[in-house]
Coordinates of C-alpha atoms and ligand atoms in Angstrom, one line a residue:
X274 CA 1.3 -13.7 -19.1
X275 CA -0.9 -10.7 -18.3
X276 CA -1.1 -9.1 -15.5
X277 CA -3.0 -5.8 -14.5
X278 CA -2.4 -3.7 -11.7
X279 CA -4.4 -1.1 -10.8
X280 CA -2.8 1.9 -8.9
X281 CA 0.6 1.2 -10.4
X282 CA 1.3 5.2 -9.8
X283 CA 1.5 4.9 -6.8
X284 CA 3.9 3.9 -4.0
X285 CA 3.1 0.6 -3.2
X286 CA 2.0 -0.4 -6.6
X287 CA 4.8 1.6 -8.5
X288 CA 7.5 -0.7 -6.3
X289 CA 5.6 -3.6 -7.5
X290 CA 5.5 -3.1 -11.1
X291 CA 9.5 -2.6 -11.0
X292 CA 9.5 -5.8 -9.8
X293 CA 7.0 -7.4 -12.0
X294 CA 9.2 -5.9 -15.2
X295 CA 12.3 -7.9 -14.2
X296 CA 10.5 -10.9 -15.2
X297 CA 10.3 -10.7 -19.0
X298 CA 7.8 -13.1 -19.5
X299 CA 4.9 -10.9 -18.0
X300 CA 3.3 -8.1 -19.7
X301 CA 1.7 -5.6 -17.3
X302 CA -1.3 -3.2 -17.7
X303 CA -1.1 -0.5 -15.4
X304 CA -4.5 1.3 -14.7
X305 CA -4.4 4.4 -12.8
X306 CA -6.6 7.7 -12.7
X307 CA -3.4 9.6 -11.8
X308 CA -4.7 11.3 -8.3
X309 CA -3.1 13.6 -6.5
X310 CA -1.1 10.6 -5.0
X311 CA 0.4 8.9 -8.5
X312 CA 4.0 9.3 -9.0
X313 CA 4.7 10.6 -12.6
X314 CA 8.0 9.8 -12.4
X315 CA 7.4 6.4 -12.3
X316 CA 4.9 6.6 -15.5
X317 CA 7.8 7.9 -17.2
X318 CA 10.5 5.1 -15.9
X319 CA 8.0 2.2 -16.9
X320 CA 7.2 3.6 -20.1
X321 CA 10.0 2.8 -21.7
X322 CA 9.8 -1.2 -21.3
X323 CA 8.1 -3.0 -24.2
X324 CA 6.1 -5.3 -21.8
X325 CA 4.5 -2.5 -20.1
X326 CA 1.4 -0.6 -21.0
X327 CA -0.8 2.2 -19.3
X328 CA -4.3 3.3 -19.1
X329 CA -5.7 6.0 -17.1
X330 CA -8.7 5.1 -15.8
X331 CA -10.7 5.6 -12.8
X332 CA -11.5 1.8 -11.4
X333 CA -15.3 3.1 -11.0
X334 CA -16.0 3.9 -14.5
X335 CA -17.7 0.6 -15.4
X336 CA -17.8 0.6 -19.0
X337 CA -14.3 1.4 -19.6
X338 CA -13.0 -1.2 -17.1
X339 CA -15.0 -3.3 -19.0
X340 CA -13.6 -3.0 -22.3
X341 CA -9.8 -2.9 -21.2
X342 CA -10.5 -6.4 -19.8
X343 CA -11.7 -7.5 -22.9
X344 CA -9.1 -5.9 -24.6
X345 CA -6.2 -7.0 -22.3
X346 CA -7.5 -10.7 -21.6
X347 CA -5.7 -10.8 -17.9
X348 CA -4.3 -14.2 -16.4
X349 CA -4.0 -12.2 -13.1
X350 CA -5.6 -9.1 -11.3
X351 CA -3.7 -7.2 -8.8
X352 CA -5.7 -4.4 -7.3
X353 CA -4.0 -1.4 -5.2
X354 CA -5.6 1.1 -6.7
X355 CA -7.3 3.3 -3.6
X356 CA -7.9 6.4 -2.0
X357 CA -5.4 5.3 1.3
X358 CA -4.6 8.7 3.3
X359 CA -7.0 8.2 6.6
X360 CA -6.9 12.1 6.8
X361 CA -8.3 12.6 3.6
X362 CA -10.9 9.8 4.1
X363 CA -12.2 12.0 7.2
X364 CA -12.6 15.5 5.7
X365 CA -13.7 13.9 2.0
X366 CA -14.9 10.3 2.5
X367 CA -16.9 10.2 -0.9
X368 CA -13.9 9.5 -2.7
X369 CA -13.2 6.5 -0.4
X370 CA -16.8 5.3 -0.8
X371 CA -16.4 5.7 -4.9
X372 CA -13.2 4.3 -5.5
X373 CA -12.3 1.7 -2.8
X374 CA -16.0 0.3 -2.6
X375 CA -17.5 0.8 -6.3
X376 CA -13.9 0.8 -8.0
X377 CA -13.7 -2.4 -6.2
X378 CA -17.4 -3.6 -7.3
X379 CA -16.2 -2.6 -10.8
X380 CA -13.3 -4.8 -11.0
X381 CA -14.7 -7.4 -9.8
X382 CA -17.6 -7.1 -12.3
X383 CA -15.6 -6.9 -15.1
X384 CA -13.5 -10.0 -13.6
X385 CA -16.7 -12.1 -13.5
X386 CA -17.1 -11.3 -17.0
X387 CA -13.6 -12.3 -18.3
X388 CA -13.4 -15.4 -16.0
X389 CA -16.5 -16.8 -17.6
X390 CA -15.1 -16.1 -20.9
X391 CA -11.6 -18.3 -20.5
X392 CA -11.1 -21.7 -21.5
X393 CA -11.1 -24.2 -18.6
X394 CA -7.2 -24.4 -18.5
X395 CA -7.3 -20.5 -18.3
X396 CA -9.3 -20.6 -15.7
X397 CA -7.4 -22.6 -13.3
X398 CA -4.7 -19.7 -13.4
X399 CA -6.5 -16.6 -13.1
X400 CA -6.9 -15.1 -9.8
X401 CA -8.1 -11.6 -8.6
X402 CA -5.6 -10.5 -6.1
X403 CA -7.2 -7.8 -3.5
X404 CA -4.5 -5.7 -1.6
X405 CA -6.0 -4.7 1.7
X406 CA -4.7 -3.4 5.2
X407 CA -4.0 -4.4 8.8
X408 CA -6.5 -1.3 9.4
X409 CA -10.0 -3.5 9.2
X410 CA -9.4 -5.2 12.0
X411 CA -9.8 -2.1 14.3
X412 CA -8.0 -1.3 17.0
X413 CA -5.9 -3.4 19.3
X414 CA -7.1 -3.7 22.9
X415 CA -4.4 -4.5 25.8
X416 CA -5.4 -8.2 26.2
X417 CA -5.5 -9.2 22.6
X418 CA -4.2 -11.5 20.3
X419 CA -2.3 -10.1 17.4
X420 CA -4.8 -9.9 14.5
X421 CA -4.8 -12.9 12.5
X422 CA -6.7 -14.1 9.1
X423 CA -9.9 -15.3 11.9
X424 CA -10.0 -12.0 14.0
X425 CA -13.4 -10.3 13.3
X426 CA -13.2 -6.7 11.5
X427 CA -14.2 -3.6 13.5
X428 CA -12.8 -0.3 11.5
X429 CA -12.7 3.3 13.0
X430 CA -12.1 5.2 9.8
X431 CA -13.6 5.8 6.9
X432 CA -10.6 4.3 5.0
X433 CA -10.7 1.7 6.7
X434 CA -14.4 1.1 6.7
X435 CA -14.1 1.6 2.3
X436 CA -11.4 -1.3 2.7
X437 CA -13.2 -3.7 4.8
X438 CA -16.0 -2.9 2.7
X439 CA -14.1 -3.7 -0.7
X440 CA -13.0 -7.1 1.4
X441 CA -15.8 -8.0 2.1
X442 CA -17.1 -7.8 -1.4
X443 CA -14.5 -9.6 -2.8
X444 CA -14.9 -12.6 -0.8
X445 CA -18.6 -12.4 -1.9
X446 CA -17.8 -12.6 -5.4
X447 CA -15.7 -15.7 -4.6
X448 CA -18.7 -17.5 -2.5
X449 CA -21.4 -16.0 -5.0
X450 CA -20.0 -16.4 -8.6
X451 CA -16.8 -18.7 -8.0
X452 CA -14.6 -15.8 -9.0
X453 CA -11.2 -16.8 -7.7
X454 CA -9.7 -14.3 -5.6
X455 CA -7.1 -14.1 -2.9
X456 CA -7.0 -11.0 0.1
X457 CA -4.3 -10.0 1.4
X458 CA -3.8 -7.4 4.6
X459 CA -0.5 -5.9 5.5
X460 CA 0.5 -3.6 8.2
X461 CA 1.9 -0.1 7.3
X462 CA 4.7 0.2 4.6
X463 CA 7.6 2.7 4.1
X464 CA 10.3 2.9 1.6
X465 CA 11.5 5.0 -1.3
X466 CA 8.4 6.8 -3.1
X467 CA 5.9 7.5 -0.8
X468 CA 4.0 10.1 -0.9
X469 CA 4.4 13.0 1.8
X470 CA 1.5 13.1 3.7
X471 CA 2.2 9.8 5.4
X472 CA 4.4 9.7 8.6
X473 CA 7.2 8.6 7.7
X474 CA 8.0 10.4 4.6
X475 CA 6.7 13.8 6.1
X476 CA 8.5 13.5 9.1
X477 CA 11.7 13.0 6.6
X478 CA 10.7 15.5 4.3
X479 CA 10.2 18.2 7.2
X480 CA 13.2 17.6 8.9
X481 CA 15.1 18.1 5.2
X482 CA 13.6 21.6 4.8
X483 CA 13.6 22.3 8.9
X484 CA 9.8 22.6 8.8
X485 CA 7.7 21.3 12.3
X486 CA 7.5 17.8 12.3
X487 CA 4.0 17.2 13.6
X488 CA 2.8 14.2 15.7
X489 CA -0.7 13.3 16.5
X490 CA -2.0 13.7 20.1
X491 CA 0.7 12.1 22.6
X492 CA 2.9 9.8 20.0
X493 CA 2.1 6.4 21.9
X494 CA -0.1 5.3 18.6
X495 CA 1.8 1.7 17.7
X496 CA 2.0 0.6 14.2
X497 CA 3.9 -2.2 12.9
X498 CA 6.6 -1.2 9.7
X499 CA 7.1 -3.1 6.7
X500 CA 9.6 -2.0 4.4
X501 CA 8.0 -2.0 0.9
X502 CA 10.1 -4.4 -1.3
X503 CA 9.5 -7.1 1.4
X504 CA 5.4 -6.1 0.7
X505 CA 6.2 -6.4 -2.9
X506 CA 7.9 -10.1 -2.4
X507 CA 4.7 -10.9 -0.2
X508 CA 2.5 -9.9 -3.0
X509 CA 4.1 -12.0 -5.8
X510 CA 4.2 -15.2 -3.4
X511 CA 0.5 -14.3 -3.0
X512 CA -0.7 -13.6 -6.6
X513 CA 1.8 -17.1 -7.7
X514 CA 0.8 -19.8 -4.8
X515 CA -1.8 -18.2 -2.7
X516 CA -4.9 -20.6 -2.1
X517 CA -8.1 -19.0 -4.1
X518 CA -10.8 -17.9 -1.6
X519 CA -8.0 -17.1 1.3
X520 CA -6.9 -14.6 3.2
X521 CA -3.0 -14.1 4.1
X522 CA -1.8 -11.3 6.9
X523 CA 1.2 -9.2 6.0
X524 CA 3.5 -7.9 8.8
X525 CA 7.0 -6.6 10.0
X526 CA 6.9 -7.8 13.6
X527 CA 8.2 -4.8 14.3
X528 CA 6.0 -2.3 16.2
X529 CA 7.2 0.9 17.0
X530 CA 5.5 3.8 18.9
X531 CA 4.5 6.8 16.8
X532 CA 7.0 9.1 19.0
X533 CA 10.3 6.7 18.9
X534 CA 9.8 6.5 15.2
X535 CA 10.1 10.1 14.6
X536 CA 12.8 10.5 17.6
X537 CA 14.5 7.8 15.6
X538 CA 14.7 9.7 12.3
X539 CA 15.6 13.1 14.0
X540 CA 18.4 10.6 15.4
X541 CA 19.4 9.3 12.2
X542 CA 19.1 12.7 11.0
X543 CA 21.2 14.4 13.7
X544 CA 24.4 12.2 12.1
X545 CA 23.8 13.4 9.0
X546 CA 23.5 16.9 8.9
X547 CA 24.5 19.9 11.2
X548 CA 21.2 20.3 13.1
X549 CA 22.5 23.8 14.0
X550 CA 22.3 25.0 9.9
X551 CA 18.3 24.9 10.8
X552 CA 19.0 26.9 14.2
X553 CA 17.9 24.0 16.2
X554 CA 20.2 22.1 18.4
X555 CA 18.4 18.9 17.3
X556 CA 16.0 18.0 14.8
X557 CA 13.8 17.0 17.6
X558 CA 13.4 20.3 18.1
X559 CA 11.4 20.3 15.2
X560 CA 8.8 18.5 16.7
X561 CA 5.2 19.7 17.8
X562 CA 2.0 17.7 19.1
X563 CA -1.0 18.5 17.2
X564 CA -4.2 17.4 18.3
X565 CA -4.9 13.8 18.0
X566 CA -6.9 12.4 14.4
X567 CA -10.8 11.1 15.4
X568 CA -10.9 7.6 15.8
X569 CA -7.4 6.8 15.9
X570 CA -6.3 3.6 16.3
X571 CA -3.8 3.2 19.4
X572 CA -2.3 0.1 18.0
X573 CA -2.2 -2.3 15.1
X574 CA -0.4 -5.8 15.7
X575 CA -0.8 -8.6 12.8
X576 CA 0.4 -12.1 13.4
X577 CA 2.1 -13.1 9.4
X578 CA 2.1 -17.4 10.9
X579 CA 0.0 -18.2 8.2
X580 CA 2.1 -16.7 5.2
X581 CA 5.4 -17.7 6.7
X582 CA 4.4 -21.1 7.1
X583 CA 2.6 -21.8 3.6
X584 CA 4.4 -19.7 1.5
X585 CA 7.6 -19.3 3.2
X586 CA 7.6 -15.5 3.5
X587 CA 9.4 -13.4 5.7
X588 CA 10.3 -9.6 5.7
X589 CA 14.5 -9.3 4.9
X590 CA 15.0 -5.9 5.8
X591 CA 15.6 -4.6 9.2
X592 CA 14.2 -1.4 10.0
X593 CA 17.3 0.3 11.2
X594 CA 18.6 -0.2 7.2
X595 CA 15.5 0.3 5.8
X596 CA 14.6 3.6 7.2
X597 CA 18.3 4.8 6.6
X598 CA 17.9 3.7 2.9
X599 CA 14.5 5.7 3.3
X600 CA 15.7 8.9 4.0
X601 CA 18.4 8.6 2.0
X602 CA 16.3 8.3 -1.6
X603 CA 14.3 11.7 -0.1
X604 CA 18.1 13.6 0.4
X605 CA 18.9 12.1 -3.2
X606 CA 15.2 12.8 -4.5
X607 CA 14.5 16.2 -3.5
X608 CA 13.4 17.0 -7.2
X609 CA 11.0 14.1 -6.9
X610 CA 8.7 15.1 -3.9
X611 CA 9.3 19.0 -4.4
X612 CA 7.9 18.9 -8.3
X613 CA 4.8 16.1 -7.7
X614 CA 4.0 16.3 -4.2
X615 CA 2.6 19.7 -3.5
X616 CA -0.1 18.8 -0.9
Ligands
LIG119 P1 -1.3 5.2 -2.6 O1 -2.1 6.5 -2.0 O2 0.3 5.8 -3.1 O3 -1.3 5.1 -4.2 C1 -2.7 5.0 -4.7 C2 -3.0 4.7 -6.0 O4 -4.0 4.6 -6.8 C3 -2.4 6.3 -6.8 O5 -1.5 5.7 -8.0 C4 -3.8 6.7 -7.4 O6 -3.5 7.8 -8.8 C5 -4.5 5.2 -8.1 N1 -6.0 5.6 -7.7 C6 -6.7 6.1 -6.9 N2 -8.0 6.0 -6.8 C7 -8.2 5.7 -8.4 C8 -9.0 5.5 -8.9 N3 -10.5 5.9 -8.5 N4 -9.4 4.7 -10.7 C9 -7.9 4.4 -10.8 N5 -6.7 4.6 -9.7 C10 -6.7 5.4 -8.7 O7 -1.6 4.1 -2.2 P2 -0.5 3.0 -1.7 O8 0.2 3.3 -0.2 O9 0.2 2.4 -3.0 O10 -1.5 2.0 -1.5 C11 -1.8 0.9 -2.1 C12 -2.7 0.0 -1.7 O11 -2.0 -0.8 -0.5 C13 -4.3 0.5 -1.3 O12 -5.1 -0.1 -1.6 C14 -4.0 0.3 0.0 O13 -5.2 0.0 1.2 C15 -3.0 -1.3 0.3 N6 -2.1 -0.7 1.6 C16 -1.4 0.4 1.8 C17 -0.5 -0.2 2.9 C18 0.8 1.4 3.0 O14 1.5 1.3 4.1 N7 0.7 2.5 2.7 C19 -0.5 -0.7 4.0 C20 -1.5 -1.6 3.6 C21 -2.4 -1.9 2.7

């Protein structure tokens, strides 16, 4: 079976491809333009596998995307490529419009052309899986129920608005052009190999280096955290067994305030390293509160009942063990984040 993964050099995409390649019957084509967020070590690692190929293409390049679809003839498409950092979407929104909206359009277009050329038998198994975020639902108000698949979209940042737009396009291509699609909206991921601009890897790598650990506002924003491998397990269930036209929410049932999360990472560092080497009494002394991000959502909370009941998925990793594994990975892989990740 041929599967196109877009954004396979990114944090979640690389973890996904690593798992997909465990199945020798799959041929994976990774389409990634290798932006600053790409993990070049993952590309080197996968290159050794005969079931893997790579194409350095910008997904918004319609002609190049159409050509590669004709050549590779995918049975499934898993679309993860995106500009994903909210702060960058505020300073430079155009990249988010180009990649997240126009890039998704270009993939839908190529998928439709390809789908229409398939035999009836091949058509029944084709799916375009769009990987999206819970941020499309916007801020969680005090008396709201956790976001379900029926919650109205209300994005607040250019990032979440661009992802919401792409979700709408994907749904419209299903309703209008009968393209078999499935959408998943996931909460915040953490784990090995995440680019250091995001909260958890930034906290860990700054602690390792004895650098200030910034927290937006008063740090009371609440996020639901999911270990990346649990997200990957959910994506595999959805791409194989998800019902065309449906949306599945994926969450960790693991809501934590940012300040508590950072304090917990500092507590773990206090047990691993002598903070005195950094001329501080505890790693918590490195925390600095910085001006809040504009439009910063206070809370996200996601209801995963549908995927749990229909596809029998549940997160396996407990947060305490997941965060320890993640910290250890950044300690053991300093050359990875030093070499590739100069922001
Ligand atoms: P990431 O930023 O780590 O990786 C994105 C990848 O996409 C990079 O390899 C980059 O080179 C590639 N890319 C960017 N623009 C491209 C373009 N125009 N053409 C081709 N490739 C391009 O992102 P991630 O954290 O792995 O997230 C992957 C997907 O999952 C995104 O769609 C994101 O919205 C979604 N998601 C992420 C999280 C999270 O917590 N990280 C949570 C829910 C959903």
